[in-house]
PDB file of C-alpha atoms in Angstrom:
ATOM      1  CA  MET U1500     133.019 168.282 112.153  1.00 65.00           C
ATOM      2  CA  LYS U1501     131.655 164.919 113.024  1.00 69.00           C
ATOM      3  CA  LYS U1502     128.147 164.900 114.554  1.00 72.00           C
ATOM      4  CA  GLN U1503     127.773 162.769 117.689  1.00 74.00           C
ATOM      5  CA  GLN U1504     125.004 160.175 117.589  1.00 72.00           C
ATOM      6  CA  GLN U1505     122.448 160.345 120.320  1.00 78.00           C
ATOM      7  CA  GLY U1506     120.007 157.699 121.489  1.00 81.00           C
ATOM      8  CA  PHE U1507     118.020 156.589 124.468  1.00 84.00           C
ATOM      9  CA  THR U1508     119.810 155.862 127.686  1.00 88.00           C
ATOM     10  CA  LEU U1509     119.425 152.558 129.480  1.00 90.00           C
ATOM     11  CA  ILE U1510     117.340 154.193 132.229  1.00 92.00           C
ATOM     12  CA  GLU U1511     114.900 155.648 129.697  1.00 91.00           C
ATOM     13  CA  LEU U1512     114.449 152.255 128.035  1.00 92.00           C
ATOM     14  CA  MET U1513     113.905 150.565 131.398  1.00 95.00           C
ATOM     15  CA  ILE U1514     111.215 153.116 132.284  1.00 95.00           C
ATOM     16  CA  VAL U1515     109.384 152.441 129.013  1.00 95.00           C
ATOM     17  CA  VAL U1516     109.538 148.679 129.600  1.00 95.00           C
ATOM     18  CA  ALA U1517     108.183 149.138 133.138  1.00 95.00           C
ATOM     19  CA  ILE U1518     105.280 151.277 131.893  1.00 95.00           C
ATOM     20  CA  VAL U1519     104.375 148.703 129.207  1.00 94.00           C
ATOM     21  CA  ALA U1520     104.498 145.906 131.800  1.00 93.00           C
ATOM     22  CA  ILE U1521     102.155 147.795 134.141  1.00 92.00           C
ATOM     23  CA  LEU U1522      99.687 148.502 131.333  1.00 90.00           C
ATOM     24  CA  ALA U1523      99.736 144.853 130.253  1.00 89.00           C
ATOM     25  CA  GLY U1524      99.194 143.706 133.845  1.00 89.00           C
ATOM     26  CA  VAL U1525      96.096 145.875 134.131  1.00 87.00           C
ATOM     27  CA  GLY U1526      94.790 145.223 130.629  1.00 85.00           C
ATOM     28  CA  MET U1527      94.963 141.416 130.494  1.00 84.00           C
ATOM     29  CA  PRO U1528      92.331 140.667 133.187  1.00 82.00           C
ATOM     30  CA  ALA U1529      89.963 143.190 131.627  1.00 80.00           C
ATOM     31  CA  TYR U1530      90.498 141.642 128.197  1.00 84.00           C
ATOM     32  CA  GLN U1531      89.864 138.108 129.510  1.00 81.00           C
ATOM     33  CA  ASN U1532      86.575 139.201 131.110  1.00 83.00           C
ATOM     34  CA  TYR U1533      85.567 140.925 127.856  1.00 86.00           C
ATOM     35  CA  THR U1534      86.336 137.721 125.929  1.00 84.00           C
ATOM     36  CA  LYS U1535      84.125 135.663 128.266  1.00 85.00           C
ATOM     37  CA  LYS U1536      81.243 138.114 127.905  1.00 88.00           C
ATOM     38  CA  ALA U1537      81.616 138.189 124.128  1.00 88.00           C
ATOM     39  CA  GLN U1538      81.549 134.396 123.847  1.00 87.00           C
ATOM     40  CA  PHE U1539      78.654 134.099 126.303  1.00 89.00           C
ATOM     41  CA  SER U1540      76.620 136.434 124.084  1.00 90.00           C
ATOM     42  CA  GLU U1541      76.409 133.485 121.674  1.00 88.00           C
ATOM     43  CA  VAL U1542      74.522 131.539 124.363  1.00 89.00           C
ATOM     44  CA  ILE U1543      72.167 134.470 124.920  1.00 90.00           C
ATOM     45  CA  GLY U1544      71.588 134.778 121.168  1.00 90.00           C
ATOM     46  CA  ALA U1545      70.879 131.052 120.843  1.00 88.00           C
ATOM     47  CA  THR U1546      67.876 131.421 123.148  1.00 91.00           C
ATOM     48  CA  ALA U1547      66.161 134.087 121.008  1.00 91.00           C
ATOM     49  CA  ALA U1548      64.155 131.664 118.868  1.00 91.00           C
ATOM     50  CA  TYR U1549      63.135 129.733 121.977  1.00 92.00           C
ATOM     51  CA  LYS U1550      61.965 132.928 123.699  1.00 93.00           C
ATOM     52  CA  THR U1551      59.768 133.769 120.726  1.00 91.00           C
ATOM     53  CA  GLY U1552      58.361 130.227 120.657  1.00 91.00           C
ATOM     54  CA  VAL U1553      57.594 130.261 124.385  1.00 91.00           C
ATOM     55  CA  GLU U1554      55.890 133.646 124.084  1.00 90.00           C
ATOM     56  CA  ILE U1555      53.670 132.313 121.293  1.00 89.00           C
ATOM     57  CA  CYS U1556      52.961 129.152 123.279  1.00 88.00           C
ATOM     58  CA  LEU U1557      52.044 131.065 126.437  1.00 87.00           C
ATOM     59  CA  ASN U1558      49.569 133.174 124.479  1.00 85.00           C
ATOM     60  CA  LEU U1559      47.917 130.108 122.924  1.00 85.00           C
ATOM     61  CA  ALA U1560      48.232 127.256 125.398  1.00 79.00           C
ATOM     62  CA  ALA U1561      48.909 126.283 129.002  1.00 78.00           C
ATOM     63  CA  LYS U1562      52.394 126.742 130.407  1.00 78.00           C
ATOM     64  CA  THR U1563      52.778 123.009 131.038  1.00 80.00           C
ATOM     65  CA  THR U1564      52.553 122.307 127.291  1.00 84.00           C
ATOM     66  CA  CYS U1565      55.349 124.739 126.440  1.00 87.00           C
ATOM     67  CA  ASP U1566      58.172 122.259 125.913  1.00 89.00           C
ATOM     68  CA  ALA U1567      60.889 122.056 123.259  1.00 88.00           C
ATOM     69  CA  GLY U1568      59.509 120.714 119.986  1.00 87.00           C
ATOM     70  CA  ASN U1569      55.859 121.571 120.814  1.00 85.00           C
ATOM     71  CA  ASN U1570      53.561 124.523 120.200  1.00 82.00           C
ATOM     72  CA  SER U1571      55.870 126.681 118.024  1.00 83.00           C
ATOM     73  CA  ILE U1572      58.957 126.062 120.179  1.00 87.00           C
ATOM     74  CA  PRO U1573      62.049 124.771 118.331  1.00 89.00           C
ATOM     75  CA  THR U1574      63.397 121.346 119.213  1.00 88.00           C
ATOM     76  CA  ALA U1575      66.040 121.084 121.914  1.00 86.00           C
ATOM     77  CA  VAL U1576      69.724 121.304 121.081  1.00 81.00           C
ATOM     78  CA  SER U1577      71.744 118.640 122.839  1.00 78.00           C
ATOM     79  CA  GLY U1578      74.883 116.667 122.376  1.00 67.00           C
ATOM     80  CA  ALA U1579      76.807 119.445 120.681  1.00 62.00           C
ATOM     81  CA  SER U1580      80.536 118.869 120.680  1.00 55.00           C
ATOM     82  CA  ASN U1581      82.215 119.529 123.983  1.00 52.00           C
ATOM     83  CA  THR U1582      84.216 122.388 122.487  1.00 53.00           C
ATOM     84  CA  ALA U1583      81.126 124.215 121.211  1.00 74.00           C
ATOM     85  CA  ILE U1584      80.204 127.396 123.030  1.00 84.00           C
ATOM     86  CA  VAL U1585      76.488 126.486 123.126  1.00 86.00           C
ATOM     87  CA  LYS U1586      76.252 122.858 124.220  1.00 87.00           C
ATOM     88  CA  THR U1587      72.554 122.483 125.061  1.00 88.00           C
ATOM     89  CA  VAL U1588      69.340 124.488 124.878  1.00 91.00           C
ATOM     90  CA  ASP U1589      66.146 122.983 126.268  1.00 91.00           C
ATOM     91  CA  VAL U1590      62.650 124.167 127.197  1.00 92.00           C
ATOM     92  CA  VAL U1591      60.529 122.524 129.897  1.00 92.00           C
ATOM     93  CA  ASP U1592      57.234 124.123 130.971  1.00 90.00           C
ATOM     94  CA  GLY U1593      58.300 127.405 129.380  1.00 89.00           C
ATOM     95  CA  VAL U1594      61.626 127.596 131.239  1.00 93.00           C
ATOM     96  CA  ILE U1595      64.568 127.887 128.837  1.00 93.00           C
ATOM     97  CA  THR U1596      67.887 126.426 129.974  1.00 93.00           C
ATOM     98  CA  ALA U1597      71.066 126.901 127.922  1.00 91.00           C
ATOM     99  CA  THR U1598      74.515 125.622 128.872  1.00 89.00           C
ATOM    100  CA  THR U1599      77.970 126.229 127.508  1.00 86.00           C
ATOM    101  CA  GLY U1600      80.506 123.590 126.677  1.00 81.00           C
ATOM    102  CA  THR U1601      83.846 123.526 128.410  1.00 76.00           C
ATOM    103  CA  THR U1602      86.197 125.576 126.246  1.00 75.00           C
ATOM    104  CA  SER U1603      89.442 127.430 126.704  1.00 74.00           C
ATOM    105  CA  VAL U1604      87.356 130.376 127.927  1.00 77.00           C
ATOM    106  CA  PHE U1605      84.859 128.428 130.061  1.00 79.00           C
ATOM    107  CA  ALA U1606      86.680 125.937 132.291  1.00 76.00           C
ATOM    108  CA  ALA U1607      83.338 124.664 133.609  1.00 81.00           C
ATOM    109  CA  ALA U1608      79.902 124.680 131.982  1.00 82.00           C
ATOM    110  CA  GLU U1609      77.925 127.870 132.584  1.00 87.00           C
ATOM    111  CA  THR U1610      74.115 127.883 132.675  1.00 90.00           C
ATOM    112  CA  TYR U1611      71.689 130.538 131.469  1.00 92.00           C
ATOM    113  CA  ILE U1612      68.095 130.036 132.647  1.00 93.00           C
ATOM    114  CA  LEU U1613      65.163 132.156 131.478  1.00 94.00           C
ATOM    115  CA  THR U1614      61.893 131.867 133.387  1.00 93.00           C
ATOM    116  CA  PRO U1615      58.805 133.525 131.871  1.00 92.00           C
ATOM    117  CA  GLY U1616      56.344 135.551 133.898  1.00 89.00           C
ATOM    118  CA  SER U1617      53.089 137.033 132.706  1.00 82.00           C
ATOM    119  CA  SER U1618      51.357 140.169 133.916  1.00 80.00           C
ATOM    120  CA  ALA U1619      48.390 141.751 132.123  1.00 78.00           C
ATOM    121  CA  GLY U1620      49.190 139.824 128.962  1.00 76.00           C
ATOM    122  CA  LEU U1621      52.821 140.944 128.892  1.00 86.00           C
ATOM    123  CA  ILE U1622      55.577 138.368 129.204  1.00 88.00           C
ATOM    124  CA  SER U1623      58.704 139.231 131.154  1.00 90.00           C
ATOM    125  CA  TRP U1624      61.801 137.103 131.631  1.00 92.00           C
ATOM    126  CA  THR U1625      63.725 136.395 134.810  1.00 92.00           C
ATOM    127  CA  VAL U1626      67.378 135.476 134.300  1.00 92.00           C
ATOM    128  CA  SER U1627      69.156 133.041 136.595  1.00 91.00           C
ATOM    129  CA  GLY U1628      71.914 130.441 136.433  1.00 89.00           C
ATOM    130  CA  THR U1629      75.630 130.359 137.069  1.00 87.00           C
ATOM    131  CA  CYS U1630      76.190 133.242 134.646  1.00 84.00           C
ATOM    132  CA  THR U1631      74.576 135.775 136.976  1.00 84.00           C
ATOM    133  CA  GLY U1632      77.233 135.566 139.683  1.00 81.00           C
ATOM    134  CA  LYS U1633      80.033 135.953 137.143  1.00 82.00           C
ATOM    135  CA  ASP U1634      78.562 139.005 135.379  1.00 81.00           C
ATOM    136  CA  LEU U1635      78.241 137.162 132.075  1.00 83.00           C
ATOM    137  CA  CYS U1636      74.516 137.616 131.476  1.00 80.00           C
TER     138      CYS U1636
END
């Protein structure tokens, strides 16, 4: 006796393809948003040394002297290549401003601004910039 081969029918294969297409349609936007957040975390990380420098400066000197390159604050980063994720980081009067370059992920430059506030000797940071409306920071 010869055994008959069995396989998937055309309808079953079409159902599987439809399910995969639906999952891909839902997953791609979520993945793209995750990629933006992951790359923007590099901008947030680049400000860490500046935050520490500003905190030291605010404890030792007036806020108006807390600029990049002065009073324990690192020098400003500027002129990075246009494809770099972190294009500029600058500090003026204790306010840290970081911008992204235009990349395949960021069509336009995004800004991340940290403004220090002091209460009872404790420094807190207020976040603003274009990243806040896009849920990046």
